[in-house]
mmCIF file of C-alpha atoms in Angstrom:
data_model
loop_
_atom_site.group_PDB
_atom_site.id
_atom_site.type_symbol
_atom_site.label_atom_id
_atom_site.label_comp_id
_atom_site.label_asym_id
_atom_site.label_seq_id
_atom_site.Cartn_x
_atom_site.Cartn_y
_atom_site.Cartn_z
ATOM 1 C CA MET A 25 -3.468 15.964 58.758
ATOM 2 C CA ARG A 26 -1.047 18.220 56.850
ATOM 3 C CA ARG A 27 1.690 15.638 57.228
ATOM 4 C CA ALA A 28 -0.560 12.925 55.763
ATOM 5 C CA VAL A 29 -1.443 15.088 52.761
ATOM 6 C CA LEU A 30 2.221 15.981 52.256
ATOM 7 C CA LEU A 31 3.258 12.334 52.512
ATOM 8 C CA VAL A 32 0.613 11.218 49.995
ATOM 9 C CA SER A 33 1.639 14.023 47.616
ATOM 10 C CA LEU A 34 5.292 13.008 47.788
ATOM 11 C CA VAL A 35 4.483 9.339 47.229
ATOM 12 C CA LEU A 36 2.293 10.139 44.218
ATOM 13 C CA ALA A 37 4.918 12.461 42.755
ATOM 14 C CA GLY A 38 7.580 9.779 43.152
ATOM 15 C CA ALA A 39 5.347 7.124 41.584
ATOM 16 C CA HIS A 40 4.710 9.355 38.570
ATOM 17 C CA ALA A 41 8.431 9.976 38.080
ATOM 18 C CA SER A 42 9.133 6.223 37.848
ATOM 19 C CA VAL A 43 6.747 5.522 34.969
ATOM 20 C CA PRO A 44 8.735 4.249 31.968
ATOM 21 C CA THR A 45 8.317 5.890 28.595
ATOM 22 C CA TYR A 46 8.317 4.090 25.265
ATOM 23 C CA ASP A 47 9.126 5.173 21.753
ATOM 24 C CA ALA A 48 6.251 4.075 19.489
ATOM 25 C CA GLN A 49 7.010 3.099 15.904
ATOM 26 C CA PRO A 50 4.470 2.617 13.065
ATOM 27 C CA TYR A 51 3.569 -1.030 12.470
ATOM 28 C CA LEU A 52 1.478 -0.690 9.303
ATOM 29 C CA CYS A 53 1.555 2.327 7.015
ATOM 30 C CA ALA A 54 -0.382 3.098 3.860
ATOM 31 C CA ASN A 55 2.829 3.676 1.896
ATOM 32 C CA SER A 56 4.482 0.379 2.878
ATOM 33 C CA THR A 57 1.572 -2.099 2.790
ATOM 34 C CA MET A 58 -1.368 -3.151 0.642
ATOM 35 C CA PHE A 59 -3.679 -1.086 2.866
ATOM 36 C CA GLY A 60 -4.900 2.324 1.841
ATOM 37 C CA SER A 61 -4.651 5.713 3.470
ATOM 38 C CA LEU A 62 -7.794 5.034 5.529
ATOM 39 C CA ILE A 63 -6.327 2.026 7.339
ATOM 40 C CA GLU A 64 -7.994 1.502 10.735
ATOM 41 C CA GLY A 65 -9.933 -1.029 12.786
ATOM 42 C CA ALA A 66 -7.004 -3.245 13.693
ATOM 43 C CA ALA A 67 -7.751 -6.606 15.335
ATOM 44 C CA VAL A 68 -6.065 -9.918 16.097
ATOM 45 C CA ASP A 69 -7.696 -13.350 15.779
ATOM 46 C CA ARG A 70 -7.119 -16.282 18.134
ATOM 47 C CA HIS A 71 -4.186 -17.499 16.026
ATOM 48 C CA GLY A 72 -2.335 -14.185 16.303
ATOM 49 C CA ASN A 73 -3.092 -13.036 12.749
ATOM 50 C CA PHE A 74 -3.402 -9.258 12.438
ATOM 51 C CA TYR A 75 -6.213 -7.624 10.393
ATOM 52 C CA ALA A 76 -7.258 -4.111 9.375
ATOM 53 C CA VAL A 77 -9.832 -2.420 7.146
ATOM 54 C CA ASN A 78 -9.341 -0.570 3.836
ATOM 55 C CA TYR A 79 -7.440 -3.359 2.107
ATOM 56 C CA LYS A 80 -6.131 -2.197 -1.299
ATOM 57 C CA ASP A 81 -7.860 1.184 -0.801
ATOM 58 C CA ASP A 82 -11.262 -0.563 -0.800
ATOM 59 C CA LYS A 83 -13.460 0.655 2.062
ATOM 60 C CA ALA A 84 -15.577 -2.518 1.762
ATOM 61 C CA ALA A 85 -12.581 -4.830 2.200
ATOM 62 C CA VAL A 86 -10.882 -6.215 5.278
ATOM 63 C CA GLY A 87 -7.409 -7.625 4.877
ATOM 64 C CA GLN A 88 -5.077 -9.843 6.806
ATOM 65 C CA ALA A 89 -1.947 -7.840 7.506
ATOM 66 C CA PHE A 90 0.209 -10.402 9.289
ATOM 67 C CA THR A 91 1.496 -13.134 8.783
ATOM 68 C CA GLN A 92 0.887 -12.333 5.125
ATOM 69 C CA GLN A 93 -1.084 -9.589 3.416
ATOM 70 C CA LYS A 94 -4.201 -10.915 1.714
ATOM 71 C CA LEU A 95 -7.919 -10.273 1.391
ATOM 72 C CA PHE A 96 -9.926 -11.529 4.344
ATOM 73 C CA PHE A 97 -13.477 -10.402 3.454
ATOM 74 C CA GLU A 98 -15.065 -8.031 0.965
ATOM 75 C CA ASP A 99 -18.697 -6.970 0.877
ATOM 76 C CA LEU A 100 -19.696 -7.100 -2.786
ATOM 77 C CA GLU A 101 -23.441 -6.777 -2.113
ATOM 78 C CA ARG A 102 -23.548 -3.131 -1.019
ATOM 79 C CA PRO A 103 -21.502 -0.684 -3.092
ATOM 80 C CA ASN A 104 -21.373 1.965 -0.344
ATOM 81 C CA THR A 105 -20.080 -0.296 2.453
ATOM 82 C CA TRP A 106 -17.381 1.315 4.600
ATOM 83 C CA PHE A 107 -15.900 -0.998 7.202
ATOM 84 C CA ASN A 108 -14.134 0.806 10.010
ATOM 85 C CA ALA A 109 -13.835 -1.884 12.682
ATOM 86 C CA VAL A 110 -12.995 -5.577 13.061
ATOM 87 C CA ARG A 111 -13.446 -7.693 16.189
ATOM 88 C CA PHE A 112 -12.990 -11.442 16.613
ATOM 89 C CA ASN A 113 -14.814 -13.840 18.890
ATOM 90 C CA VAL A 114 -15.010 -17.590 19.466
ATOM 91 C CA ASP A 115 -18.594 -18.701 20.061
ATOM 92 C CA ARG A 116 -19.710 -21.313 22.617
ATOM 93 C CA HIS A 117 -19.215 -24.079 20.031
ATOM 94 C CA GLY A 118 -15.606 -23.064 19.359
ATOM 95 C CA VAL A 119 -16.366 -21.468 15.982
ATOM 96 C CA GLN A 120 -14.343 -18.341 15.266
ATOM 97 C CA GLU A 121 -16.335 -15.382 13.980
ATOM 98 C CA ALA A 122 -15.503 -11.837 12.962
ATOM 99 C CA TYR A 123 -17.696 -8.778 13.407
ATOM 100 C CA LEU A 124 -17.184 -5.988 10.866
ATOM 101 C CA GLY A 125 -18.577 -2.522 11.595
ATOM 102 C CA ASP A 126 -20.068 -0.726 8.582
ATOM 103 C CA VAL A 127 -20.244 2.983 9.383
ATOM 104 C CA THR A 128 -22.149 3.983 6.210
ATOM 105 C CA ASN A 129 -24.990 1.463 6.456
ATOM 106 C CA HIS A 130 -25.144 1.474 10.275
ATOM 107 C CA ARG A 131 -24.773 -2.298 10.571
ATOM 108 C CA VAL A 132 -22.495 -5.036 11.809
ATOM 109 C CA VAL A 133 -21.649 -7.913 9.480
ATOM 110 C CA ARG A 134 -20.761 -11.244 11.071
ATOM 111 C CA VAL A 135 -18.704 -13.801 9.159
ATOM 112 C CA ARG A 136 -18.008 -17.255 10.572
ATOM 113 C CA ASP A 137 -15.397 -19.958 10.115
ATOM 114 C CA PRO A 138 -17.431 -23.131 10.732
ATOM 115 C CA GLY A 139 -14.726 -25.483 9.459
ATOM 116 C CA GLY A 140 -11.949 -23.884 11.495
ATOM 117 C CA LYS A 141 -9.745 -23.569 8.396
ATOM 118 C CA GLY A 142 -9.686 -19.786 8.038
ATOM 119 C CA GLN A 143 -12.489 -19.809 5.454
ATOM 120 C CA PHE A 144 -14.959 -17.268 6.785
ATOM 121 C CA LEU A 145 -18.377 -17.813 5.268
ATOM 122 C CA HIS A 146 -22.066 -17.431 6.021
ATOM 123 C CA SER A 147 -22.213 -13.694 6.525
ATOM 124 C CA GLU A 148 -25.089 -12.277 8.537
ATOM 125 C CA VAL A 149 -26.119 -8.707 9.171
ATOM 126 C CA PHE A 150 -27.139 -7.283 12.538
#
């Protein structure tokens, strides 16, 4: 039994030693983009476009960060909106939709792209 425990310990120690390490580099920073200091909630849509919240230091705005930086969606109806998350989905009809988490109002806003042209409309609140 001791030999089995010793063998397993040596195998696990050897496996741990072979794990590669990576040097992480910042991808988006507040000082080098149009996103503010509260940038978070990163997500990627089905076309590979990268998004994050706090576009132009506006907590109610979500911006596209890649391939170009531009406004994706802004909630103009509630002045205290604070988006902190973005997630994308394609529904059963093939329509892309985004879910935006609003931490202040305890809600999720869904915006849809019914035409498939990157024009997200018809927001709904859950």
